[in-house]
JSON list of C-alpha atoms in Angstrom, two decimals:
[
{"chain": "A", "resi": 20, "resn": "UNK", "atom": "CA", "xyz": [50.97, -40.76, 24.86]},
{"chain": "A", "resi": 21, "resn": "UNK", "atom": "CA", "xyz": [50.74, -37.16, 23.68]},
{"chain": "A", "resi": 22, "resn": "UNK", "atom": "CA", "xyz": [49.30, -34.55, 26.00]},
{"chain": "A", "resi": 23, "resn": "UNK", "atom": "CA", "xyz": [46.78, -32.02, 24.72]},
{"chain": "A", "resi": 24, "resn": "UNK", "atom": "CA", "xyz": [46.98, -28.49, 26.10]},
{"chain": "A", "resi": 25, "resn": "UNK", "atom": "CA", "xyz": [44.27, -25.90, 25.57]},
{"chain": "A", "resi": 26, "resn": "UNK", "atom": "CA", "xyz": [46.27, -22.80, 24.66]},
{"chain": "A", "resi": 27, "resn": "UNK", "atom": "CA", "xyz": [43.17, -20.63, 24.90]},
{"chain": "A", "resi": 28, "resn": "UNK", "atom": "CA", "xyz": [43.08, -21.02, 28.68]},
{"chain": "A", "resi": 29, "resn": "UNK", "atom": "CA", "xyz": [45.13, -18.35, 30.45]},
{"chain": "A", "resi": 30, "resn": "UNK", "atom": "CA", "xyz": [47.85, -19.54, 32.83]},
{"chain": "A", "resi": 31, "resn": "UNK", "atom": "CA", "xyz": [46.88, -19.73, 36.49]},
{"chain": "A", "resi": 32, "resn": "UNK", "atom": "CA", "xyz": [47.20, -16.54, 38.48]},
{"chain": "A", "resi": 33, "resn": "UNK", "atom": "CA", "xyz": [49.40, -16.30, 41.54]},
{"chain": "A", "resi": 34, "resn": "UNK", "atom": "CA", "xyz": [46.24, -15.14, 43.30]},
{"chain": "A", "resi": 35, "resn": "UNK", "atom": "CA", "xyz": [43.38, -17.24, 41.88]},
{"chain": "A", "resi": 36, "resn": "UNK", "atom": "CA", "xyz": [40.73, -14.79, 43.05]},
{"chain": "A", "resi": 37, "resn": "UNK", "atom": "CA", "xyz": [42.19, -11.99, 40.94]},
{"chain": "A", "resi": 38, "resn": "UNK", "atom": "CA", "xyz": [41.52, -12.58, 37.22]},
{"chain": "A", "resi": 39, "resn": "UNK", "atom": "CA", "xyz": [44.15, -11.84, 34.58]},
{"chain": "A", "resi": 40, "resn": "UNK", "atom": "CA", "xyz": [46.81, -11.08, 37.16]},
{"chain": "A", "resi": 41, "resn": "UNK", "atom": "CA", "xyz": [49.35, -12.76, 34.91]},
{"chain": "A", "resi": 42, "resn": "UNK", "atom": "CA", "xyz": [49.12, -9.71, 32.65]},
{"chain": "A", "resi": 43, "resn": "UNK", "atom": "CA", "xyz": [50.35, -7.41, 35.40]},
{"chain": "A", "resi": 44, "resn": "UNK", "atom": "CA", "xyz": [53.95, -6.30, 34.63]},
{"chain": "A", "resi": 45, "resn": "UNK", "atom": "CA", "xyz": [55.09, -6.52, 38.24]},
{"chain": "A", "resi": 46, "resn": "UNK", "atom": "CA", "xyz": [53.88, -10.13, 38.41]},
{"chain": "A", "resi": 47, "resn": "UNK", "atom": "CA", "xyz": [55.76, -10.98, 35.23]},
{"chain": "A", "resi": 48, "resn": "UNK", "atom": "CA", "xyz": [58.89, -9.35, 36.64]},
{"chain": "A", "resi": 49, "resn": "UNK", "atom": "CA", "xyz": [58.67, -11.28, 39.88]},
{"chain": "A", "resi": 50, "resn": "UNK", "atom": "CA", "xyz": [58.01, -14.50, 37.98]},
{"chain": "A", "resi": 51, "resn": "UNK", "atom": "CA", "xyz": [61.05, -13.97, 35.73]},
{"chain": "A", "resi": 52, "resn": "UNK", "atom": "CA", "xyz": [63.41, -13.10, 38.55]},
{"chain": "A", "resi": 53, "resn": "UNK", "atom": "CA", "xyz": [61.99, -15.55, 41.06]},
{"chain": "A", "resi": 54, "resn": "UNK", "atom": "CA", "xyz": [64.76, -16.45, 43.54]},
{"chain": "A", "resi": 55, "resn": "UNK", "atom": "CA", "xyz": [65.78, -20.03, 44.07]},
{"chain": "A", "resi": 56, "resn": "UNK", "atom": "CA", "xyz": [64.21, -21.71, 47.06]},
{"chain": "A", "resi": 57, "resn": "UNK", "atom": "CA", "xyz": [66.45, -22.06, 50.09]},
{"chain": "A", "resi": 58, "resn": "UNK", "atom": "CA", "xyz": [65.61, -23.04, 53.63]},
{"chain": "A", "resi": 59, "resn": "UNK", "atom": "CA", "xyz": [68.38, -21.00, 55.21]},
{"chain": "A", "resi": 60, "resn": "UNK", "atom": "CA", "xyz": [67.04, -17.91, 56.96]},
{"chain": "A", "resi": 61, "resn": "UNK", "atom": "CA", "xyz": [69.84, -15.74, 55.63]},
{"chain": "A", "resi": 62, "resn": "UNK", "atom": "CA", "xyz": [68.37, -15.96, 52.14]},
{"chain": "A", "resi": 63, "resn": "UNK", "atom": "CA", "xyz": [67.38, -12.36, 51.69]},
{"chain": "A", "resi": 64, "resn": "UNK", "atom": "CA", "xyz": [63.93, -11.95, 53.26]},
{"chain": "A", "resi": 65, "resn": "UNK", "atom": "CA", "xyz": [62.48, -12.81, 49.87]},
{"chain": "A", "resi": 66, "resn": "UNK", "atom": "CA", "xyz": [58.93, -13.62, 50.88]},
{"chain": "A", "resi": 67, "resn": "UNK", "atom": "CA", "xyz": [58.33, -10.31, 52.65]},
{"chain": "A", "resi": 68, "resn": "UNK", "atom": "CA", "xyz": [60.02, -8.33, 49.89]},
{"chain": "A", "resi": 69, "resn": "UNK", "atom": "CA", "xyz": [58.02, -9.99, 47.12]},
{"chain": "A", "resi": 70, "resn": "UNK", "atom": "CA", "xyz": [54.79, -9.21, 48.95]},
{"chain": "A", "resi": 71, "resn": "UNK", "atom": "CA", "xyz": [55.79, -5.54, 49.17]},
{"chain": "A", "resi": 72, "resn": "UNK", "atom": "CA", "xyz": [56.90, -5.55, 45.55]},
{"chain": "A", "resi": 73, "resn": "UNK", "atom": "CA", "xyz": [53.36, -6.30, 44.36]},
{"chain": "A", "resi": 74, "resn": "UNK", "atom": "CA", "xyz": [52.53, -2.63, 44.89]},
{"chain": "A", "resi": 75, "resn": "UNK", "atom": "CA", "xyz": [55.62, -1.24, 43.15]},
{"chain": "A", "resi": 76, "resn": "UNK", "atom": "CA", "xyz": [56.39, -0.57, 39.49]},
{"chain": "A", "resi": 77, "resn": "UNK", "atom": "CA", "xyz": [60.12, -0.11, 39.10]},
{"chain": "A", "resi": 78, "resn": "UNK", "atom": "CA", "xyz": [59.80, 2.26, 36.15]},
{"chain": "A", "resi": 79, "resn": "UNK", "atom": "CA", "xyz": [57.53, 4.71, 37.99]},
{"chain": "A", "resi": 80, "resn": "UNK", "atom": "CA", "xyz": [59.24, 8.04, 38.63]},
{"chain": "A", "resi": 81, "resn": "UNK", "atom": "CA", "xyz": [58.95, 9.46, 42.11]},
{"chain": "A", "resi": 82, "resn": "UNK", "atom": "CA", "xyz": [59.48, 13.19, 42.39]},
{"chain": "A", "resi": 83, "resn": "UNK", "atom": "CA", "xyz": [61.59, 13.47, 45.49]},
{"chain": "A", "resi": 84, "resn": "UNK", "atom": "CA", "xyz": [64.84, 15.05, 44.36]},
{"chain": "A", "resi": 85, "resn": "UNK", "atom": "CA", "xyz": [68.35, 13.68, 44.07]},
{"chain": "A", "resi": 86, "resn": "UNK", "atom": "CA", "xyz": [67.88, 11.00, 46.72]},
{"chain": "A", "resi": 87, "resn": "UNK", "atom": "CA", "xyz": [65.35, 9.06, 44.68]},
{"chain": "A", "resi": 88, "resn": "UNK", "atom": "CA", "xyz": [67.44, 9.57, 41.55]},
{"chain": "A", "resi": 89, "resn": "UNK", "atom": "CA", "xyz": [70.32, 7.69, 43.20]},
{"chain": "A", "resi": 90, "resn": "UNK", "atom": "CA", "xyz": [68.08, 4.73, 44.01]},
{"chain": "A", "resi": 91, "resn": "UNK", "atom": "CA", "xyz": [66.70, 4.71, 40.47]},
{"chain": "A", "resi": 92, "resn": "UNK", "atom": "CA", "xyz": [70.28, 4.82, 39.19]},
{"chain": "A", "resi": 93, "resn": "UNK", "atom": "CA", "xyz": [71.18, 1.79, 41.30]},
{"chain": "A", "resi": 94, "resn": "UNK", "atom": "CA", "xyz": [68.19, -0.13, 39.98]},
{"chain": "A", "resi": 95, "resn": "UNK", "atom": "CA", "xyz": [69.09, 0.75, 36.40]},
{"chain": "A", "resi": 96, "resn": "UNK", "atom": "CA", "xyz": [72.68, -0.37, 36.95]},
{"chain": "A", "resi": 97, "resn": "UNK", "atom": "CA", "xyz": [71.38, -3.66, 38.32]},
{"chain": "A", "resi": 98, "resn": "UNK", "atom": "CA", "xyz": [69.31, -4.24, 35.18]},
{"chain": "A", "resi": 99, "resn": "UNK", "atom": "CA", "xyz": [72.31, -3.50, 32.97]},
{"chain": "A", "resi": 100, "resn": "UNK", "atom": "CA", "xyz": [74.41, -5.95, 34.98]},
{"chain": "A", "resi": 101, "resn": "UNK", "atom": "CA", "xyz": [71.74, -8.61, 34.45]},
{"chain": "A", "resi": 102, "resn": "UNK", "atom": "CA", "xyz": [71.90, -8.11, 30.70]},
{"chain": "A", "resi": 103, "resn": "UNK", "atom": "CA", "xyz": [75.58, -9.07, 30.90]},
{"chain": "A", "resi": 104, "resn": "UNK", "atom": "CA", "xyz": [75.24, -11.77, 33.57]},
{"chain": "A", "resi": 105, "resn": "UNK", "atom": "CA", "xyz": [71.74, -13.33, 33.59]},
{"chain": "A", "resi": 106, "resn": "UNK", "atom": "CA", "xyz": [73.01, -16.02, 35.95]},
{"chain": "A", "resi": 107, "resn": "UNK", "atom": "CA", "xyz": [72.88, -13.37, 38.72]},
{"chain": "A", "resi": 108, "resn": "UNK", "atom": "CA", "xyz": [69.15, -12.72, 38.25]},
{"chain": "A", "resi": 109, "resn": "UNK", "atom": "CA", "xyz": [68.10, -14.33, 41.53]},
{"chain": "A", "resi": 110, "resn": "UNK", "atom": "CA", "xyz": [70.82, -12.55, 43.49]},
{"chain": "A", "resi": 111, "resn": "UNK", "atom": "CA", "xyz": [70.12, -9.14, 41.96]},
{"chain": "A", "resi": 112, "resn": "UNK", "atom": "CA", "xyz": [66.39, -9.50, 42.39]},
{"chain": "A", "resi": 113, "resn": "UNK", "atom": "CA", "xyz": [66.70, -10.38, 46.07]},
{"chain": "A", "resi": 114, "resn": "UNK", "atom": "CA", "xyz": [69.40, -7.79, 46.75]},
{"chain": "A", "resi": 115, "resn": "UNK", "atom": "CA", "xyz": [68.22, -4.82, 44.67]},
{"chain": "A", "resi": 116, "resn": "UNK", "atom": "CA", "xyz": [65.27, -5.10, 42.32]},
{"chain": "A", "resi": 117, "resn": "UNK", "atom": "CA", "xyz": [62.71, -6.42, 44.79]},
{"chain": "A", "resi": 118, "resn": "UNK", "atom": "CA", "xyz": [63.25, -3.57, 47.25]},
{"chain": "A", "resi": 119, "resn": "UNK", "atom": "CA", "xyz": [61.16, -0.43, 47.45]},
{"chain": "A", "resi": 120, "resn": "UNK", "atom": "CA", "xyz": [63.95, 1.80, 48.74]},
{"chain": "A", "resi": 121, "resn": "UNK", "atom": "CA", "xyz": [67.69, 2.11, 49.21]},
{"chain": "A", "resi": 122, "resn": "UNK", "atom": "CA", "xyz": [67.13, 1.84, 52.96]},
{"chain": "A", "resi": 123, "resn": "UNK", "atom": "CA", "xyz": [65.54, -1.57, 52.51]},
{"chain": "A", "resi": 124, "resn": "UNK", "atom": "CA", "xyz": [68.28, -2.83, 50.19]},
{"chain": "A", "resi": 125, "resn": "UNK", "atom": "CA", "xyz": [71.00, -1.64, 52.57]},
{"chain": "A", "resi": 126, "resn": "UNK", "atom": "CA", "xyz": [69.26, -3.18, 55.59]},
{"chain": "A", "resi": 127, "resn": "UNK", "atom": "CA", "xyz": [69.04, -6.43, 53.68]},
{"chain": "A", "resi": 128, "resn": "UNK", "atom": "CA", "xyz": [72.74, -6.44, 52.84]},
{"chain": "A", "resi": 129, "resn": "UNK", "atom": "CA", "xyz": [73.81, -5.63, 56.39]},
{"chain": "A", "resi": 130, "resn": "UNK", "atom": "CA", "xyz": [71.48, -8.16, 57.99]},
{"chain": "A", "resi": 131, "resn": "UNK", "atom": "CA", "xyz": [72.68, -10.96, 55.72]},
{"chain": "A", "resi": 132, "resn": "UNK", "atom": "CA", "xyz": [76.36, -10.24, 56.32]},
{"chain": "A", "resi": 133, "resn": "UNK", "atom": "CA", "xyz": [76.10, -9.72, 60.08]},
{"chain": "A", "resi": 134, "resn": "UNK", "atom": "CA", "xyz": [73.69, -12.49, 61.05]},
{"chain": "A", "resi": 135, "resn": "UNK", "atom": "CA", "xyz": [74.80, -15.85, 62.40]},
{"chain": "A", "resi": 136, "resn": "UNK", "atom": "CA", "xyz": [73.21, -19.01, 63.75]},
{"chain": "A", "resi": 137, "resn": "UNK", "atom": "CA", "xyz": [72.08, -17.34, 66.97]},
{"chain": "A", "resi": 138, "resn": "UNK", "atom": "CA", "xyz": [71.40, -13.83, 65.60]},
{"chain": "A", "resi": 139, "resn": "UNK", "atom": "CA", "xyz": [68.78, -13.99, 62.87]},
{"chain": "A", "resi": 140, "resn": "UNK", "atom": "CA", "xyz": [68.90, -11.89, 59.74]},
{"chain": "A", "resi": 141, "resn": "UNK", "atom": "CA", "xyz": [65.21, -11.06, 60.23]},
{"chain": "A", "resi": 142, "resn": "UNK", "atom": "CA", "xyz": [65.92, -9.51, 63.62]},
{"chain": "A", "resi": 143, "resn": "UNK", "atom": "CA", "xyz": [68.80, -7.46, 62.21]},
{"chain": "A", "resi": 144, "resn": "UNK", "atom": "CA", "xyz": [66.81, -6.40, 59.15]},
{"chain": "A", "resi": 145, "resn": "UNK", "atom": "CA", "xyz": [64.04, -4.99, 61.34]},
{"chain": "A", "resi": 146, "resn": "UNK", "atom": "CA", "xyz": [66.60, -3.27, 63.57]},
{"chain": "A", "resi": 147, "resn": "UNK", "atom": "CA", "xyz": [68.41, -1.59, 60.67]},
{"chain": "A", "resi": 148, "resn": "UNK", "atom": "CA", "xyz": [65.20, -0.58, 58.92]},
{"chain": "A", "resi": 149, "resn": "UNK", "atom": "CA", "xyz": [63.71, 0.97, 62.06]},
{"chain": "A", "resi": 150, "resn": "UNK", "atom": "CA", "xyz": [66.82, 3.11, 62.51]},
{"chain": "A", "resi": 151, "resn": "UNK", "atom": "CA", "xyz": [67.24, 4.10, 58.87]},
{"chain": "A", "resi": 152, "resn": "UNK", "atom": "CA", "xyz": [63.65, 5.10, 58.12]},
{"chain": "A", "resi": 153, "resn": "UNK", "atom": "CA", "xyz": [63.59, 7.22, 61.27]},
{"chain": "A", "resi": 154, "resn": "UNK", "atom": "CA", "xyz": [66.83, 9.15, 60.72]},
{"chain": "A", "resi": 155, "resn": "UNK", "atom": "CA", "xyz": [67.22, 11.18, 57.53]},
{"chain": "A", "resi": 156, "resn": "UNK", "atom": "CA", "xyz": [70.69, 12.35, 58.60]},
{"chain": "A", "resi": 157, "resn": "UNK", "atom": "CA", "xyz": [71.97, 8.77, 58.41]},
{"chain": "A", "resi": 158, "resn": "UNK", "atom": "CA", "xyz": [70.39, 8.32, 54.98]},
{"chain": "A", "resi": 159, "resn": "UNK", "atom": "CA", "xyz": [71.92, 11.54, 53.67]},
{"chain": "A", "resi": 160, "resn": "UNK", "atom": "CA", "xyz": [75.35, 10.61, 55.07]},
{"chain": "A", "resi": 161, "resn": "UNK", "atom": "CA", "xyz": [75.09, 7.13, 53.57]},
{"chain": "A", "resi": 162, "resn": "UNK", "atom": "CA", "xyz": [74.34, 8.56, 50.13]},
{"chain": "A", "resi": 163, "resn": "UNK", "atom": "CA", "xyz": [77.27, 10.95, 50.43]},
{"chain": "A", "resi": 164, "resn": "UNK", "atom": "CA", "xyz": [79.45, 7.97, 51.35]},
{"chain": "A", "resi": 165, "resn": "UNK", "atom": "CA", "xyz": [78.26, 6.05, 48.31]},
{"chain": "A", "resi": 166, "resn": "UNK", "atom": "CA", "xyz": [78.94, 9.00, 46.02]},
{"chain": "A", "resi": 167, "resn": "UNK", "atom": "CA", "xyz": [82.40, 9.41, 47.57]},
{"chain": "A", "resi": 168, "resn": "UNK", "atom": "CA", "xyz": [83.25, 5.77, 46.87]},
{"chain": "A", "resi": 169, "resn": "UNK", "atom": "CA", "xyz": [81.98, 5.95, 43.30]},
{"chain": "A", "resi": 170, "resn": "UNK", "atom": "CA", "xyz": [83.72, 9.23, 42.49]},
{"chain": "A", "resi": 171, "resn": "UNK", "atom": "CA", "xyz": [87.03, 8.77, 44.34]},
{"chain": "A", "resi": 172, "resn": "UNK", "atom": "CA", "xyz": [87.79, 5.06, 44.14]},
{"chain": "A", "resi": 173, "resn": "UNK", "atom": "CA", "xyz": [88.75, 3.92, 40.62]},
{"chain": "A", "resi": 174, "resn": "UNK", "atom": "CA", "xyz": [87.99, 0.33, 41.61]},
{"chain": "A", "resi": 175, "resn": "UNK", "atom": "CA", "xyz": [84.29, 1.14, 42.07]},
{"chain": "A", "resi": 176, "resn": "UNK", "atom": "CA", "xyz": [82.61, 0.63, 38.71]},
{"chain": "A", "resi": 177, "resn": "UNK", "atom": "CA", "xyz": [79.05, 1.50, 39.78]},
{"chain": "A", "resi": 178, "resn": "UNK", "atom": "CA", "xyz": [76.81, 2.43, 42.70]},
{"chain": "A", "resi": 179, "resn": "UNK", "atom": "CA", "xyz": [75.30, -1.04, 42.78]},
{"chain": "A", "resi": 180, "resn": "UNK", "atom": "CA", "xyz": [78.82, -2.48, 42.96]},
{"chain": "A", "resi": 181, "resn": "UNK", "atom": "CA", "xyz": [79.49, -0.27, 45.99]},
{"chain": "A", "resi": 182, "resn": "UNK", "atom": "CA", "xyz": [76.29, -1.39, 47.72]},
{"chain": "A", "resi": 183, "resn": "UNK", "atom": "CA", "xyz": [76.83, -5.09, 47.10]},
{"chain": "A", "resi": 184, "resn": "UNK", "atom": "CA", "xyz": [80.60, -5.56, 47.21]},
{"chain": "A", "resi": 185, "resn": "UNK", "atom": "CA", "xyz": [82.42, -2.81, 49.13]},
{"chain": "A", "resi": 186, "resn": "UNK", "atom": "CA", "xyz": [82.91, -3.93, 52.71]},
{"chain": "A", "resi": 187, "resn": "UNK", "atom": "CA", "xyz": [84.32, -0.55, 53.75]},
{"chain": "A", "resi": 188, "resn": "UNK", "atom": "CA", "xyz": [81.07, 1.12, 52.70]},
{"chain": "A", "resi": 189, "resn": "UNK", "atom": "CA", "xyz": [78.94, -1.51, 54.44]},
{"chain": "A", "resi": 190, "resn": "UNK", "atom": "CA", "xyz": [81.04, -1.35, 57.62]},
{"chain": "A", "resi": 191, "resn": "UNK", "atom": "CA", "xyz": [80.65, 2.43, 57.70]},
{"chain": "A", "resi": 192, "resn": "UNK", "atom": "CA", "xyz": [76.86, 2.21, 57.38]},
{"chain": "A", "resi": 193, "resn": "UNK", "atom": "CA", "xyz": [76.67, -0.44, 60.09]},
{"chain": "A", "resi": 194, "resn": "UNK", "atom": "CA", "xyz": [78.65, 1.92, 62.32]},
{"chain": "A", "resi": 195, "resn": "UNK", "atom": "CA", "xyz": [76.19, 4.74, 61.65]},
{"chain": "A", "resi": 196, "resn": "UNK", "atom": "CA", "xyz": [73.38, 2.55, 62.95]},
{"chain": "A", "resi": 197, "resn": "UNK", "atom": "CA", "xyz": [75.48, 1.41, 65.93]},
{"chain": "A", "resi": 198, "resn": "UNK", "atom": "CA", "xyz": [76.36, 5.03, 66.74]},
{"chain": "A", "resi": 199, "resn": "UNK", "atom": "CA", "xyz": [72.67, 5.95, 66.73]},
{"chain": "A", "resi": 200, "resn": "UNK", "atom": "CA", "xyz": [71.96, 3.10, 69.13]},
{"chain": "A", "resi": 201, "resn": "UNK", "atom": "CA", "xyz": [74.88, 4.21, 71.31]},
{"chain": "A", "resi": 202, "resn": "UNK", "atom": "CA", "xyz": [73.46, 7.73, 71.56]},
{"chain": "A", "resi": 203, "resn": "UNK", "atom": "CA", "xyz": [70.07, 6.26, 72.47]},
{"chain": "A", "resi": 204, "resn": "UNK", "atom": "CA", "xyz": [71.65, 4.41, 75.38]},
{"chain": "A", "resi": 205, "resn": "UNK", "atom": "CA", "xyz": [71.19, 1.01, 73.70]},
{"chain": "A", "resi": 206, "resn": "UNK", "atom": "CA", "xyz": [74.84, 0.16, 74.22]},
{"chain": "A", "resi": 207, "resn": "UNK", "atom": "CA", "xyz": [74.44, -3.61, 74.30]},
{"chain": "A", "resi": 208, "resn": "UNK", "atom": "CA", "xyz": [73.03, -3.63, 70.76]},
{"chain": "A", "resi": 209, "resn": "UNK", "atom": "CA", "xyz": [75.57, -1.07, 69.58]},
{"chain": "A", "resi": 210, "resn": "UNK", "atom": "CA", "xyz": [78.50, -3.12, 70.85]},
{"chain": "A", "resi": 211, "resn": "UNK", "atom": "CA", "xyz": [77.02, -6.27, 69.36]},
{"chain": "A", "resi": 212, "resn": "UNK", "atom": "CA", "xyz": [76.94, -4.66, 65.92]},
{"chain": "A", "resi": 213, "resn": "UNK", "atom": "CA", "xyz": [80.51, -3.43, 66.39]},
{"chain": "A", "resi": 214, "resn": "UNK", "atom": "CA", "xyz": [81.65, -6.95, 67.23]},
{"chain": "A", "resi": 215, "resn": "UNK", "atom": "CA", "xyz": [79.87, -8.54, 64.26]},
{"chain": "A", "resi": 216, "resn": "UNK", "atom": "CA", "xyz": [81.29, -5.93, 61.87]},
{"chain": "A", "resi": 217, "resn": "UNK", "atom": "CA", "xyz": [84.76, -6.60, 63.25]},
{"chain": "A", "resi": 218, "resn": "UNK", "atom": "CA", "xyz": [84.34, -10.36, 62.80]},
{"chain": "A", "resi": 219, "resn": "UNK", "atom": "CA", "xyz": [82.84, -10.19, 59.31]},
{"chain": "A", "resi": 220, "resn": "UNK", "atom": "CA", "xyz": [84.55, -7.20, 57.68]},
{"chain": "A", "resi": 221, "resn": "UNK", "atom": "CA", "xyz": [87.74, -6.92, 59.78]},
{"chain": "A", "resi": 222, "resn": "UNK", "atom": "CA", "xyz": [86.76, -3.30, 60.51]},
{"chain": "A", "resi": 223, "resn": "UNK", "atom": "CA", "xyz": [86.59, -2.33, 64.19]},
{"chain": "A", "resi": 224, "resn": "UNK", "atom": "CA", "xyz": [84.86, 1.01, 64.80]},
{"chain": "A", "resi": 225, "resn": "UNK", "atom": "CA", "xyz": [83.70, 1.76, 68.32]},
{"chain": "A", "resi": 226, "resn": "UNK", "atom": "CA", "xyz": [80.04, 2.86, 68.30]},
{"chain": "A", "resi": 227, "resn": "UNK", "atom": "CA", "xyz": [80.96, 5.95, 70.28]},
{"chain": "A", "resi": 228, "resn": "UNK", "atom": "CA", "xyz": [83.26, 7.25, 67.53]},
{"chain": "A", "resi": 229, "resn": "UNK", "atom": "CA", "xyz": [81.95, 10.21, 65.54]},
{"chain": "A", "resi": 230, "resn": "UNK", "atom": "CA", "xyz": [82.21, 9.89, 61.76]},
{"chain": "A", "resi": 231, "resn": "UNK", "atom": "CA", "xyz": [81.29, 12.56, 59.23]},
{"chain": "A", "resi": 232, "resn": "UNK", "atom": "CA", "xyz": [79.88, 12.13, 55.73]},
{"chain": "A", "resi": 233, "resn": "UNK", "atom": "CA", "xyz": [81.42, 11.52, 52.34]},
{"chain": "A", "resi": 234, "resn": "UNK", "atom": "CA", "xyz": [83.63, 8.81, 53.89]},
{"chain": "A", "resi": 235, "resn": "UNK", "atom": "CA", "xyz": [85.73, 6.44, 51.79]},
{"chain": "A", "resi": 236, "resn": "UNK", "atom": "CA", "xyz": [87.10, 3.40, 53.64]},
{"chain": "A", "resi": 237, "resn": "UNK", "atom": "CA", "xyz": [89.32, 1.99, 50.92]},
{"chain": "A", "resi": 238, "resn": "UNK", "atom": "CA", "xyz": [89.99, -1.76, 51.36]},
{"chain": "A", "resi": 239, "resn": "UNK", "atom": "CA", "xyz": [89.25, -1.16, 55.07]},
{"chain": "A", "resi": 240, "resn": "UNK", "atom": "CA", "xyz": [90.82, -4.40, 56.35]},
{"chain": "A", "resi": 241, "resn": "UNK", "atom": "CA", "xyz": [92.27, -4.02, 59.86]},
{"chain": "A", "resi": 242, "resn": "UNK", "atom": "CA", "xyz": [90.93, -0.51, 60.32]},
{"chain": "A", "resi": 243, "resn": "UNK", "atom": "CA", "xyz": [90.49, 0.38, 64.00]},
{"chain": "A", "resi": 244, "resn": "UNK", "atom": "CA", "xyz": [88.68, 3.53, 65.17]},
{"chain": "A", "resi": 245, "resn": "UNK", "atom": "CA", "xyz": [88.55, 4.17, 68.90]},
{"chain": "A", "resi": 246, "resn": "UNK", "atom": "CA", "xyz": [85.73, 5.58, 70.99]},
{"chain": "A", "resi": 247, "resn": "UNK", "atom": "CA", "xyz": [87.28, 9.05, 71.28]},
{"chain": "A", "resi": 248, "resn": "UNK", "atom": "CA", "xyz": [88.05, 9.42, 67.56]},
{"chain": "A", "resi": 249, "resn": "UNK", "atom": "CA", "xyz": [86.28, 12.10, 65.53]},
{"chain": "A", "resi": 250, "resn": "UNK", "atom": "CA", "xyz": [86.45, 11.76, 61.73]},
{"chain": "A", "resi": 251, "resn": "UNK", "atom": "CA", "xyz": [85.41, 14.82, 59.72]},
{"chain": "A", "resi": 252, "resn": "UNK", "atom": "CA", "xyz": [83.70, 15.05, 56.34]},
{"chain": "A", "resi": 253, "resn": "UNK", "atom": "CA", "xyz": [85.17, 13.88, 53.02]},
{"chain": "A", "resi": 254, "resn": "UNK", "atom": "CA", "xyz": [87.88, 11.73, 54.59]},
{"chain": "A", "resi": 255, "resn": "UNK", "atom": "CA", "xyz": [89.51, 8.76, 52.85]},
{"chain": "A", "resi": 256, "resn": "UNK", "atom": "CA", "xyz": [91.09, 6.08, 55.05]},
{"chain": "A", "resi": 257, "resn": "UNK", "atom": "CA", "xyz": [93.10, 3.10, 53.84]},
{"chain": "A", "resi": 258, "resn": "UNK", "atom": "CA", "xyz": [93.62, -0.30, 55.47]},
{"chain": "A", "resi": 259, "resn": "UNK", "atom": "CA", "xyz": [95.84, -1.06, 58.48]},
{"chain": "A", "resi": 260, "resn": "UNK", "atom": "CA", "xyz": [95.04, 2.26, 60.17]},
{"chain": "A", "resi": 261, "resn": "UNK", "atom": "CA", "xyz": [94.34, 2.95, 63.85]},
{"chain": "A", "resi": 262, "resn": "UNK", "atom": "CA", "xyz": [92.62, 6.19, 64.85]},
{"chain": "A", "resi": 263, "resn": "UNK", "atom": "CA", "xyz": [92.20, 7.39, 68.41]},
{"chain": "A", "resi": 264, "resn": "UNK", "atom": "CA", "xyz": [91.89, 11.17, 68.04]},
{"chain": "A", "resi": 265, "resn": "UNK", "atom": "CA", "xyz": [90.44, 13.89, 65.81]},
{"chain": "A", "resi": 266, "resn": "UNK", "atom": "CA", "xyz": [90.85, 13.47, 62.04]},
{"chain": "A", "resi": 267, "resn": "UNK", "atom": "CA", "xyz": [89.96, 16.39, 59.76]},
{"chain": "A", "resi": 268, "resn": "UNK", "atom": "CA", "xyz": [89.91, 16.83, 56.03]},
{"chain": "A", "resi": 269, "resn": "UNK", "atom": "CA", "xyz": [92.30, 19.61, 54.97]}
]
């Protein structure tokens, strides 16, 4: 039996009490890039992010200098990647395009990688976000690190590639958060992050170690940095390296 459909009736809104919401561009974007449904908690904090995304238009320009330009660049790179690989739409939406800031996207990446069955990604996400949004020095250093990777590592094809796929970059940012916790006297949490980074990325940096900005950890596997080490600015470190003392860029 054929089914008759009244095409004059608009499709149902995600919020029935708000008429014509289906015409809103942010709703159409979320609908198109809707992530697949998973029950596992490590799946990217999608519900919270989508709720926040309702108030964001990705093409709006925010006048806040170079920092915002880098985040806009990352979002644009993600869209270009999706033109080539539409199969990654759910992953890119959850990892990049649904986030309001670089801090949120980075916190999401770190929390997913470092969580386990007894340490929830939600707990880690909140921890990383609270540190990042409260410390502009960490954000500035992180952006310098990302630029260093993009400019000095030929294997890095884009900023979004660095954020999603470079474990040396992610390990360095996790250390920055752990170091902040260490300085605050929250040593149990700092050492926990160090241990998870070591297990997941094979990068062991003591939270007491001091690391500058513009850091490139190339490959990074089996890198060990001791508590007394001090790494200056604009330093590149390869894999299978152990540092226990001062390292300066010459």
